[in-house]
Coordinates of C-alpha atoms in Angstrom, one line a residue:
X36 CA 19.4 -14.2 -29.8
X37 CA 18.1 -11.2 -27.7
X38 CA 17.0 -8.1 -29.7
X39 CA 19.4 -5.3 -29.1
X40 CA 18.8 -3.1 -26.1
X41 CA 18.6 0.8 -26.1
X42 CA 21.3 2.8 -25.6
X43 CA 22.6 3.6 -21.8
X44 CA 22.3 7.1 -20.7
X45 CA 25.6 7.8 -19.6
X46 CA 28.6 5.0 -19.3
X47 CA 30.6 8.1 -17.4
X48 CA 29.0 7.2 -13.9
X49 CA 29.6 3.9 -12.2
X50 CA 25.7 2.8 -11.7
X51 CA 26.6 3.0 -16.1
X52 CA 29.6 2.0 -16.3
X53 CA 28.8 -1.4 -14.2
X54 CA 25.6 -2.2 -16.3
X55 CA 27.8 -1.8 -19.4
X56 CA 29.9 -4.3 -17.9
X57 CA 26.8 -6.6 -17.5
X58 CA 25.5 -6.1 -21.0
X59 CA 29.7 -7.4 -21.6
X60 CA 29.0 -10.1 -20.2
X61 CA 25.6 -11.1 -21.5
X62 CA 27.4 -10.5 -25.3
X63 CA 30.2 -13.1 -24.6
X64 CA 27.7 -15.3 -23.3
X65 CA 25.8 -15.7 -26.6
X66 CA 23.9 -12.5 -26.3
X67 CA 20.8 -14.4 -25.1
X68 CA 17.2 -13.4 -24.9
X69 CA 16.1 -12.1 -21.2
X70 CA 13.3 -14.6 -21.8
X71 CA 16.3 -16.8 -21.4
X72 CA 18.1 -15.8 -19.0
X73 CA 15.7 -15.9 -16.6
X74 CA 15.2 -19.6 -16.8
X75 CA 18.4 -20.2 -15.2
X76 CA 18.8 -16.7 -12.7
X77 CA 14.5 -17.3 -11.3
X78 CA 14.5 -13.7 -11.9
X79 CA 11.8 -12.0 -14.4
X80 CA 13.3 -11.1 -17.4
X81 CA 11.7 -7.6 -16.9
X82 CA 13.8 -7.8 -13.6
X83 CA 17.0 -8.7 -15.6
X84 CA 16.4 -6.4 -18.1
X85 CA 16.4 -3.3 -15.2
X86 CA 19.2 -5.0 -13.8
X87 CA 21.8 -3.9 -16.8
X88 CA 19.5 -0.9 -17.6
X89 CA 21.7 1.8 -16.2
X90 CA 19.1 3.5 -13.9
X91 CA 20.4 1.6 -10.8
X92 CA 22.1 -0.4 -8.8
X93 CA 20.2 -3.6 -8.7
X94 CA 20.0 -5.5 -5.8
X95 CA 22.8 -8.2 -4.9
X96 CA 20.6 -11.0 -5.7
X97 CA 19.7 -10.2 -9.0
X98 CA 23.4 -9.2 -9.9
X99 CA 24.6 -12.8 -9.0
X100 CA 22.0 -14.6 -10.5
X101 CA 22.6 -12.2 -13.7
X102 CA 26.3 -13.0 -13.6
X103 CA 25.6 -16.5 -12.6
X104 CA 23.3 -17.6 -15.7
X105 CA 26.0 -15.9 -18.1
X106 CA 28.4 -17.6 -17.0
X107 CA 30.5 -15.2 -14.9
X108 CA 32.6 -15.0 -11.8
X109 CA 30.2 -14.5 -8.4
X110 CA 32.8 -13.8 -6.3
X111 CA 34.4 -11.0 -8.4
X112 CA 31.6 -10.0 -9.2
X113 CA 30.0 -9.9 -5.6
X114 CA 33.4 -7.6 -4.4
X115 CA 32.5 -4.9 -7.4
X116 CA 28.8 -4.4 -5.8
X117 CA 29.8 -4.1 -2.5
X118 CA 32.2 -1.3 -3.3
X119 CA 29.9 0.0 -5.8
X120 CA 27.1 0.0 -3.0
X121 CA 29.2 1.6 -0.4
X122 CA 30.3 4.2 -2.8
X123 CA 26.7 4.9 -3.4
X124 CA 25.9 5.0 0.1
X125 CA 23.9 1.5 0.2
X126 CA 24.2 -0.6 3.5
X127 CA 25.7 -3.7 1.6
X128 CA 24.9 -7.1 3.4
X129 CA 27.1 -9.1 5.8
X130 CA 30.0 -11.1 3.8
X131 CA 30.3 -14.7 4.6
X132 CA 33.5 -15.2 6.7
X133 CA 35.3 -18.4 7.1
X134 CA 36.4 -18.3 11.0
X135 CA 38.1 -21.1 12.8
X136 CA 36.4 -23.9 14.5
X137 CA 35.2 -22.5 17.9
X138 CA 32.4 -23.2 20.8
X139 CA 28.9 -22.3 19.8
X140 CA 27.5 -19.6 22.2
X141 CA 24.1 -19.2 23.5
X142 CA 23.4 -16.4 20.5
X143 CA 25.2 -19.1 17.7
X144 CA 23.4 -21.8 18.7
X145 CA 19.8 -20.1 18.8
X146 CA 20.7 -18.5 15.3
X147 CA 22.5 -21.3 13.9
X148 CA 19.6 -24.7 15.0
X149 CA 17.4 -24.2 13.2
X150 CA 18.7 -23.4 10.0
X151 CA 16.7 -26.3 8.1
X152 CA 13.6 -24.5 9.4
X153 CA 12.2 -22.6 6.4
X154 CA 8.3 -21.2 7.2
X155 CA 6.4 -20.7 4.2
X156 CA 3.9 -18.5 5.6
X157 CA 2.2 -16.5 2.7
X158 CA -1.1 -16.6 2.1
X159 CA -2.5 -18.0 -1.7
X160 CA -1.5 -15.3 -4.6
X161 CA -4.0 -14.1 -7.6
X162 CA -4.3 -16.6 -9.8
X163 CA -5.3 -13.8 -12.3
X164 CA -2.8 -11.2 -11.4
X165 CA -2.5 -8.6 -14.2
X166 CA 0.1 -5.5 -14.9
X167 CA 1.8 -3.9 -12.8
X168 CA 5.1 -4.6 -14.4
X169 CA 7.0 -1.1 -13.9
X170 CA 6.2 -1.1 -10.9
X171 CA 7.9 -4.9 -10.1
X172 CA 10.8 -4.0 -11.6
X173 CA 11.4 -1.3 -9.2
X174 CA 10.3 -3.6 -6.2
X175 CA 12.9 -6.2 -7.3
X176 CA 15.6 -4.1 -8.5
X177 CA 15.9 -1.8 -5.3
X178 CA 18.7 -2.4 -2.7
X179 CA 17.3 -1.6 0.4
X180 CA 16.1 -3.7 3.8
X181 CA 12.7 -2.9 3.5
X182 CA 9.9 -1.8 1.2
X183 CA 6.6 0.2 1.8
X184 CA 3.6 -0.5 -0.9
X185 CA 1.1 1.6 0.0
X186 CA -2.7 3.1 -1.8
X187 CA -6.6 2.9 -1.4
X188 CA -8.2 0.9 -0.6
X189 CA -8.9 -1.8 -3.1
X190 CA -5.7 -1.1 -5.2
X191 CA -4.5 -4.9 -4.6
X192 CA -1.4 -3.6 -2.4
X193 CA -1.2 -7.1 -1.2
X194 CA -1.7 -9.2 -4.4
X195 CA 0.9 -7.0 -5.7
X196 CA 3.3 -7.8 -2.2
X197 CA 2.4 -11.7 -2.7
X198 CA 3.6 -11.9 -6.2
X199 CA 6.7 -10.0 -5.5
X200 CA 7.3 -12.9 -3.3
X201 CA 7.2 -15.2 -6.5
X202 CA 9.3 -13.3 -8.1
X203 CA 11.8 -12.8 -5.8
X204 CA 11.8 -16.8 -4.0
X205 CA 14.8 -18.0 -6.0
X206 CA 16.8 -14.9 -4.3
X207 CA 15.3 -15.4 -0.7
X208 CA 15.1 -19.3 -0.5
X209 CA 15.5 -19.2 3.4
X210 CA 11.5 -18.8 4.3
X211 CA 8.6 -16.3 3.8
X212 CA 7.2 -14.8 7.0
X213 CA 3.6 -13.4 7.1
X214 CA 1.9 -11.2 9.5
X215 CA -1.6 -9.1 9.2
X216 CA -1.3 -6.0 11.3
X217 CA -5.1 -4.7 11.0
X218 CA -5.9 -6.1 14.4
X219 CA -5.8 -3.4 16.9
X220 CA -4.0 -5.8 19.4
X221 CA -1.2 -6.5 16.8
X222 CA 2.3 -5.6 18.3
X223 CA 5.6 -6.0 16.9
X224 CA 6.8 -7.7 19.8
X225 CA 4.0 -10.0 19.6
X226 CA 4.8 -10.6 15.8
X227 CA 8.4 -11.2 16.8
X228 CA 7.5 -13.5 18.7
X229 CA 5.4 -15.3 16.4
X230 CA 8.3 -15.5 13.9
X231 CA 10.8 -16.8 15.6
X232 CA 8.9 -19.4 16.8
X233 CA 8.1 -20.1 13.1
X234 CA 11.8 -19.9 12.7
X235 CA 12.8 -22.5 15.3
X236 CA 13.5 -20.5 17.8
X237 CA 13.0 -21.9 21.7
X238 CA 11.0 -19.6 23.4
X239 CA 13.8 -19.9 26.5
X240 CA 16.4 -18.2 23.8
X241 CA 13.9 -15.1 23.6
X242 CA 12.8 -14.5 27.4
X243 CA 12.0 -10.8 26.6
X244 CA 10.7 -8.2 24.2
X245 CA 14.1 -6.5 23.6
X246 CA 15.9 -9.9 23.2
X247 CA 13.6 -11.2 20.6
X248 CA 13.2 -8.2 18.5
X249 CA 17.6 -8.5 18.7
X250 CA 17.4 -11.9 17.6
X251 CA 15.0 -11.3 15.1
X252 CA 17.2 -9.1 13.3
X253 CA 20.4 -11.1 13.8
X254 CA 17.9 -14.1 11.7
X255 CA 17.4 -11.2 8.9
X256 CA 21.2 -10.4 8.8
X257 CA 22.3 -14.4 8.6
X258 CA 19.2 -15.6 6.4
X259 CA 17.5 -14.5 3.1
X260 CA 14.0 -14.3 4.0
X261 CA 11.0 -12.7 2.5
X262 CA 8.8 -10.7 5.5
X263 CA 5.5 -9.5 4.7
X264 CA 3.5 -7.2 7.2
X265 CA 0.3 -6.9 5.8
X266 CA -2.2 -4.0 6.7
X267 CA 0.0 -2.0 8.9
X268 CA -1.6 1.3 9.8
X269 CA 1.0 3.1 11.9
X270 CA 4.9 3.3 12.1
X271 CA 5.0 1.6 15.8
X272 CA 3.9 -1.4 14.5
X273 CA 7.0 -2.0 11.9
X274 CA 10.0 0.4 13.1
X275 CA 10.8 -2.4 15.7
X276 CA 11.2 -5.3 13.2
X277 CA 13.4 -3.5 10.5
X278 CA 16.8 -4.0 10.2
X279 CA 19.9 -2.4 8.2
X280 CA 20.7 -5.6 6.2
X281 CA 20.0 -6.5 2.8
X282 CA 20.1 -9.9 2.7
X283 CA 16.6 -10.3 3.6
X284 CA 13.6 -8.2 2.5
X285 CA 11.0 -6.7 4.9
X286 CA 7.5 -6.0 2.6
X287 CA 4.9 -3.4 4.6
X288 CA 2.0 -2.9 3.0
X289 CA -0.6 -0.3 4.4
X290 CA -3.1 2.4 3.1
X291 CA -1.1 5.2 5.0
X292 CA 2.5 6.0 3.6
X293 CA 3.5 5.5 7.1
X294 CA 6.7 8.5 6.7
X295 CA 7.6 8.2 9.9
X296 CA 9.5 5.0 8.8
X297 CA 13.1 6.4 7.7
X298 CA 15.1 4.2 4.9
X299 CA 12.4 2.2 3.4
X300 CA 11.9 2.6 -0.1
X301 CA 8.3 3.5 -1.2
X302 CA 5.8 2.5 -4.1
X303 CA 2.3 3.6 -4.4
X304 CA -0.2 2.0 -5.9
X305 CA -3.5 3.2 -8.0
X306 CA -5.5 2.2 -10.3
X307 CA -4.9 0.3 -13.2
X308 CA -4.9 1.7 -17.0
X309 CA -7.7 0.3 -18.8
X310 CA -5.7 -2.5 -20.7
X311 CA -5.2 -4.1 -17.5
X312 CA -8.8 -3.3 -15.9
X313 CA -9.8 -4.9 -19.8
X314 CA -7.3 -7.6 -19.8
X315 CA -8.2 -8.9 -15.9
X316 CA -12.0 -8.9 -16.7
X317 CA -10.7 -11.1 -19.6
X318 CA -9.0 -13.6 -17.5
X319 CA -11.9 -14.3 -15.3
X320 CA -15.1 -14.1 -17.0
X321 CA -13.5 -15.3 -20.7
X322 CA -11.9 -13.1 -23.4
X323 CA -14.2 -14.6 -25.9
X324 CA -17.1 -12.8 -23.8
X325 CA -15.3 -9.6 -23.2
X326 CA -14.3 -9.2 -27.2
X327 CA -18.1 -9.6 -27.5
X328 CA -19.1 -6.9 -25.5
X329 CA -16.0 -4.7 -26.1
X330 CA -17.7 -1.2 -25.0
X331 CA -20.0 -2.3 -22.7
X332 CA -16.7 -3.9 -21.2
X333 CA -14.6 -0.6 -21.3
X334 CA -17.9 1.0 -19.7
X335 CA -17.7 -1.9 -16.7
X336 CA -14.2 -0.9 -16.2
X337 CA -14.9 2.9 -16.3
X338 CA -17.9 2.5 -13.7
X339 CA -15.3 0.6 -11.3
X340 CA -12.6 3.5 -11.8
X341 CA -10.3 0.8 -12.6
X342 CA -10.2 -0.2 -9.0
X343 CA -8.2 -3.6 -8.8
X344 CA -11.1 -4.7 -6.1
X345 CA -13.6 -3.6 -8.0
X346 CA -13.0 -5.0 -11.7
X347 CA -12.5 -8.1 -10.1
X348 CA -15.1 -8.5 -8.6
X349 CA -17.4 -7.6 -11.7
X350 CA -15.0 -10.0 -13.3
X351 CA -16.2 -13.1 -11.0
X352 CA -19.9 -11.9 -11.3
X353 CA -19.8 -12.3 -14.7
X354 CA -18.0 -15.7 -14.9
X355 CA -20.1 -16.8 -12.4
X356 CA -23.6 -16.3 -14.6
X357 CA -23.4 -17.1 -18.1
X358 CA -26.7 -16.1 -18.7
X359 CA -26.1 -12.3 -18.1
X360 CA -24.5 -9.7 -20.4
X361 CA -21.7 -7.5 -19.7
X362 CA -23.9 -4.4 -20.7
X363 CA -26.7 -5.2 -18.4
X364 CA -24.3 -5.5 -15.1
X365 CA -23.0 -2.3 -16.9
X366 CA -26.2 -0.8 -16.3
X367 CA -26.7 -1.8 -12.7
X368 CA -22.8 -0.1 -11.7
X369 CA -24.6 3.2 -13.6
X370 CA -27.3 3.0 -11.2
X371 CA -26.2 4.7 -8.1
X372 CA -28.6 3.1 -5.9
X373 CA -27.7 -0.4 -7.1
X374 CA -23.8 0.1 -7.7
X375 CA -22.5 -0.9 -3.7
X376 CA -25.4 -3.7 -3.8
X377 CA -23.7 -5.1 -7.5
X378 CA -20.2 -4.9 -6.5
X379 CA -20.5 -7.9 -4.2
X380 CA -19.3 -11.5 -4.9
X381 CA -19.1 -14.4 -2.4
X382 CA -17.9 -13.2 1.0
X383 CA -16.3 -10.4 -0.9
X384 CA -18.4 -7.0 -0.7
X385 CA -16.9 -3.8 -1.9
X386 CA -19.6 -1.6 0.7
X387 CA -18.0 -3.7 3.4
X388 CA -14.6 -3.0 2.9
X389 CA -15.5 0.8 2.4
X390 CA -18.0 0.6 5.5
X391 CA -15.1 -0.7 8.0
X392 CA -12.7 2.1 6.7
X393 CA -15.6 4.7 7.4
X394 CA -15.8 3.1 11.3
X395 CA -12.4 4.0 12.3
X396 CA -12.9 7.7 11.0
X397 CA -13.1 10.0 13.7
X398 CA -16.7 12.3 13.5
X399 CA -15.4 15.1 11.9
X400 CA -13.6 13.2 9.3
X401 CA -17.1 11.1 8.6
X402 CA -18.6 14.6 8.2
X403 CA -15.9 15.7 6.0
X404 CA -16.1 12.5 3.5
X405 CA -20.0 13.6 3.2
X406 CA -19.4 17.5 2.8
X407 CA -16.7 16.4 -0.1
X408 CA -19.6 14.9 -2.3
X409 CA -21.0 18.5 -2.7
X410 CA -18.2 20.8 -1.7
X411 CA -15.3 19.4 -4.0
X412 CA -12.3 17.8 -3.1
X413 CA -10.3 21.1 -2.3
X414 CA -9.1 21.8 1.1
X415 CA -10.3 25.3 0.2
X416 CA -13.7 24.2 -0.7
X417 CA -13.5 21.7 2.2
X418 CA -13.1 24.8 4.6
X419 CA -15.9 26.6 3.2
X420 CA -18.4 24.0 3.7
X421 CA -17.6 23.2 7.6
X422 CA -16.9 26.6 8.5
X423 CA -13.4 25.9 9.2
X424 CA -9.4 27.0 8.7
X425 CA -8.0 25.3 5.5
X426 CA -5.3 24.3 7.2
X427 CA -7.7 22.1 9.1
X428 CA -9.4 21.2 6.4
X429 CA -5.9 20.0 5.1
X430 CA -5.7 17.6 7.9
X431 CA -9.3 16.2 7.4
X432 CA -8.2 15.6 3.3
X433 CA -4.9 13.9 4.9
X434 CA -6.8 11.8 7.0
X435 CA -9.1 10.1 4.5
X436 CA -6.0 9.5 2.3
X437 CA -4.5 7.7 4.9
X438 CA -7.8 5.9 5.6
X439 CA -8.2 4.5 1.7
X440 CA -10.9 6.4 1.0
X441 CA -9.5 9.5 -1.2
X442 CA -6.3 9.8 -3.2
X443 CA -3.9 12.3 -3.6
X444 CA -3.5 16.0 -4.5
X445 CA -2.8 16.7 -7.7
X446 CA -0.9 19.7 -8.9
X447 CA -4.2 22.1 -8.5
X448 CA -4.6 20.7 -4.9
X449 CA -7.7 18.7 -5.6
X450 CA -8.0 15.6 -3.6
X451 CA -9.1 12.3 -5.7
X452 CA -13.2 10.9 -5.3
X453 CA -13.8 7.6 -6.6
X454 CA -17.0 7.1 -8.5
X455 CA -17.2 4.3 -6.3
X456 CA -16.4 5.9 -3.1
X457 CA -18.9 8.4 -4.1
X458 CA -21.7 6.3 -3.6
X459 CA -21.0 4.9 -1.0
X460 CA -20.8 8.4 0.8
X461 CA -24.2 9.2 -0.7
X462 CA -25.4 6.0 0.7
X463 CA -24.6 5.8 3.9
X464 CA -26.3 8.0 6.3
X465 CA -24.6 10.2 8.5
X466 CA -25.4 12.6 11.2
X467 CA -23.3 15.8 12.5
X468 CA -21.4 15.3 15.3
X469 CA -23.4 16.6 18.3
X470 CA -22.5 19.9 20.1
X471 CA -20.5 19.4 23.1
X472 CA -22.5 21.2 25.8
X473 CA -21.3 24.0 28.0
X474 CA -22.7 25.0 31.3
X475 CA -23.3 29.3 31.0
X476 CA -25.2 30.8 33.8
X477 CA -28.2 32.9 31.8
X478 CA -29.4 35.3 33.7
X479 CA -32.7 36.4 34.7
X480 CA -35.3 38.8 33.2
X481 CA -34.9 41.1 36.0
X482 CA -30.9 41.2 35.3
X483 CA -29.4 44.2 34.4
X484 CA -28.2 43.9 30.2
X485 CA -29.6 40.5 30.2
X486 CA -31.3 40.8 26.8
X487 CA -28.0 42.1 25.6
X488 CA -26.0 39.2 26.9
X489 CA -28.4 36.4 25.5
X490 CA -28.6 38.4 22.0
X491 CA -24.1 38.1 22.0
X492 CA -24.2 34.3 22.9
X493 CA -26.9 33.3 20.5
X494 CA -25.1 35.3 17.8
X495 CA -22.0 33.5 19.0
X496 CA -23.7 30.2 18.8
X497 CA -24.9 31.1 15.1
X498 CA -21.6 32.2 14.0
X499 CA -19.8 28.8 14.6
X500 CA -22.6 26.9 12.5
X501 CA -22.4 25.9 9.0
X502 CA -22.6 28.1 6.2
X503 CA -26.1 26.5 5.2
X504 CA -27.1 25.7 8.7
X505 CA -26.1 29.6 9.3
X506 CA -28.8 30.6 6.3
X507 CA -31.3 28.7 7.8
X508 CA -31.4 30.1 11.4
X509 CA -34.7 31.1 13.0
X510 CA -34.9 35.1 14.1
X511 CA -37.3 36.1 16.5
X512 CA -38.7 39.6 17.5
X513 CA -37.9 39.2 20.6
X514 CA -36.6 37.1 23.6
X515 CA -39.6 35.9 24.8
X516 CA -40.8 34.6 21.4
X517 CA -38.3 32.1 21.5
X518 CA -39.8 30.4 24.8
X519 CA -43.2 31.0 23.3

């Protein structure tokens, strides 16, 4: 017997009124647990639970595997959504038509072959994933074509994408395609490309970029497959491949929020709460140890900033050498100079991952990441320090949010600085970008106003430096001194 749910908002709207109607039909089935439930729908029972929450409409999927596993009606239940969607202004999927017998076309029989072809493309999930739950819910429960998980780097935006895949395989059975967009050559007709050929698809069906990128969407209208574009960093690299249906689920990942990309529906990631930073560090070195070493635990986690990447990888160190405490690796993350060197496991290094992101900055954002450690993380502040417009500095901030390596305003305006990311600006060395030069005819001694003229330009050349740089300027008596 489940335990009695809380009370729906409001039974007045439809999104209520229908999730009433599912909470019907769960009491005339028995009134059995979610835990239950989802034994028979393949669906979480967290994802059940949203599903006749109220908050709303879930996803077709989930609604027939709900009705299905309480022994209700599909097809009546199927027509209710689809009005219910179109009411709400959701794009509902394609209906299945029966149409009489007819010759295949060229377009049928490319579609149609290979429909026993199911590619299982994703890469191996976390063994050890932790939390996160909330924010599954509202993956699985949202009835859109396409999905964009994005956050810094390190945040697990991909383990997170690879066990929504798990979650949501009993309601996308037809095959899970995988592409990883961080290569700079990455295209989507080049992806396309890739998975129709994954698909079945003759390459003579798909002789250009248009038609493939067609019949790739035609595939995601007649099948129910999970897509997963992994690492995108701009909107031309996705746009193509999305669709309108929502029979099939497009997941892009990326550390930019891509909003060019119109109609997907977004979750951003963070960092964990401590429970789960605590409860992941469990799982891999052993809970027995962690319970040992409670605080010095808590202080591993807070040294990480309860970066996903992070915690785990202080996790393995610590499985990996029984012999070690948790306070003394503790005590090498509180040791700035040591914390990029201890976050390291295997081929896994945290400074790498960081030191690739700091590559593709342009100059000026490099600069900016290194004025922020001593400046503060306000555009204001940001401005003050490079001798620049805020609304520039604005742009800089955006930048290295897009890039993983800062979060977020807050309501105040101040930009978020990882501990972790800290250090590693502190670490790394960096030199200003170098003047561009300008060719200025100086005039000669025996010029008329020449000592006037080279007096304006070197004051004009001391006004666009620095603040600091400004404060440290060399004055000389007089024009000659300077040659002297």
């Amino acid at each position: 017997m489940g335990r009695p749910e809380r009370p729906l908002d409001s039974v007045q709207d439809p999104i209520g009124e229908f999730a009433s109607d599912l909470r019907a039909l769960r009491g005339r089935a028995g009134n059995p647990s979610y835990r239950r439930l989802a034994r028979s729908a393949m669906f979480a029972p967290s994802v059940l639970s949203s599903a006749a929450s109220g908050h709303r409409l879930p996803s077709l999927p989930v609604t027939l595997a709900f009705v299905a596993a309480c022994g209700g009606e599909p097809a009546v239940w199927e027509r209710r959504w689809r009005d219910l969607a179109v009411a709400q202004g959701t794009p509902p999927p394609p209906e299945k038509q029966d149409a009489p017998p007819r010759a295949p076309s060229t377009v049928d029989r490319t579609v149609s072959a290979p429909a026993a072809t199911r590619p299982a493309q994703l890469p191996m999930g976390s063994s050890t994933f932790v939390g996160r739950d909330q924010a599954l819910v509202d993956a699985a429960t949202h009835a859109g074509p396409a999905l964009m998980i994005s956050g810094p780097i390190g945040a697990g935006k991909t383990a997170f994408a690879l066990r929504l895949a798990d979650e949501l395989s009993a309601a996308l059975p037809d095959g899970q395609l995988y592409a990883d967009l961080s290569a700079a050559t990455s295209s989507a007709a080049g992806v396309v490309q890739g998975f129709l050929h994954a698909l079945g698809v003759p390459p003579a069906h798909a002789p250009d970029d248009a038609t493939s990128i067609g019949l790739f969407r035609t595939m995601l209208a007649q099948r129910r497959l999970f897509v997963l574009l992994d690492n995108a960093t701009d909107e031309r690299q996705v746009r193509p491949l999305l669709g309108r249906s929502t029979s099939s689920l497009i997941v892009v990942t990326g550390r930019a929020r891509l909003l060019g990309l119109d109609g997907v529906h977004r979750i951003d990631l963070g960092a964990f709460t401590r429970p789960e930073s605590l409860t992941l560090i469990g799982r891999l070195a052993g809970e027995q140890r962690i319970q040992a070493e409670l605080d010095a635990a808590d202080a591993l986690a807070e040294l990480c900033g309860d970066l996903p990447l992070a915690v785990s990888v202080v996790g393995r160190r610590i499985a990996a050498r029984p012999e070690w405490t948790v306070a003394g690796l503790a005590g090498a993350l509180a040791d700035a100079e040591r914390v990029m060197a201890s976050l390291s496991v295997g081929d896994v290094k945290v400074r790498d991952i960081f030191a690739a992101a700091y590559r593709r900055l342009a100059p000026v954002a490099r600069q900016a990441l290194h004025e922020l450690v001593a400046a503060g993380t306000t555009a204001d502040a940001l401005a003050a320090s490079m001798g620049t417009g805020v609304d520039a500095a604005d742009e800089l901030l955006e930048s290295l949010v897009d890039s993983g390596l800062l979060t977020r305003a807050d309501s105040t305006g101040r930009y978020g600085m990882s501990a972790l990311v800290r250090a590693f600006a502190m670490s790394t060395p960096h030199a200003a970008p170098a003047p561009v030069p300008v060719p200025v005819p100086v005039p000669t001694a025996e010029q008329p106003g020449a000592d006037t003229i080279v007096t304006r330009r070197m004051n004009l050349g001391r006004a666009n430096l620095p603040p600091r740089v400004r404060a440290n300027a060399l004055s000389f008596a007089a024009r000659g001194d300077v040659l002297a």
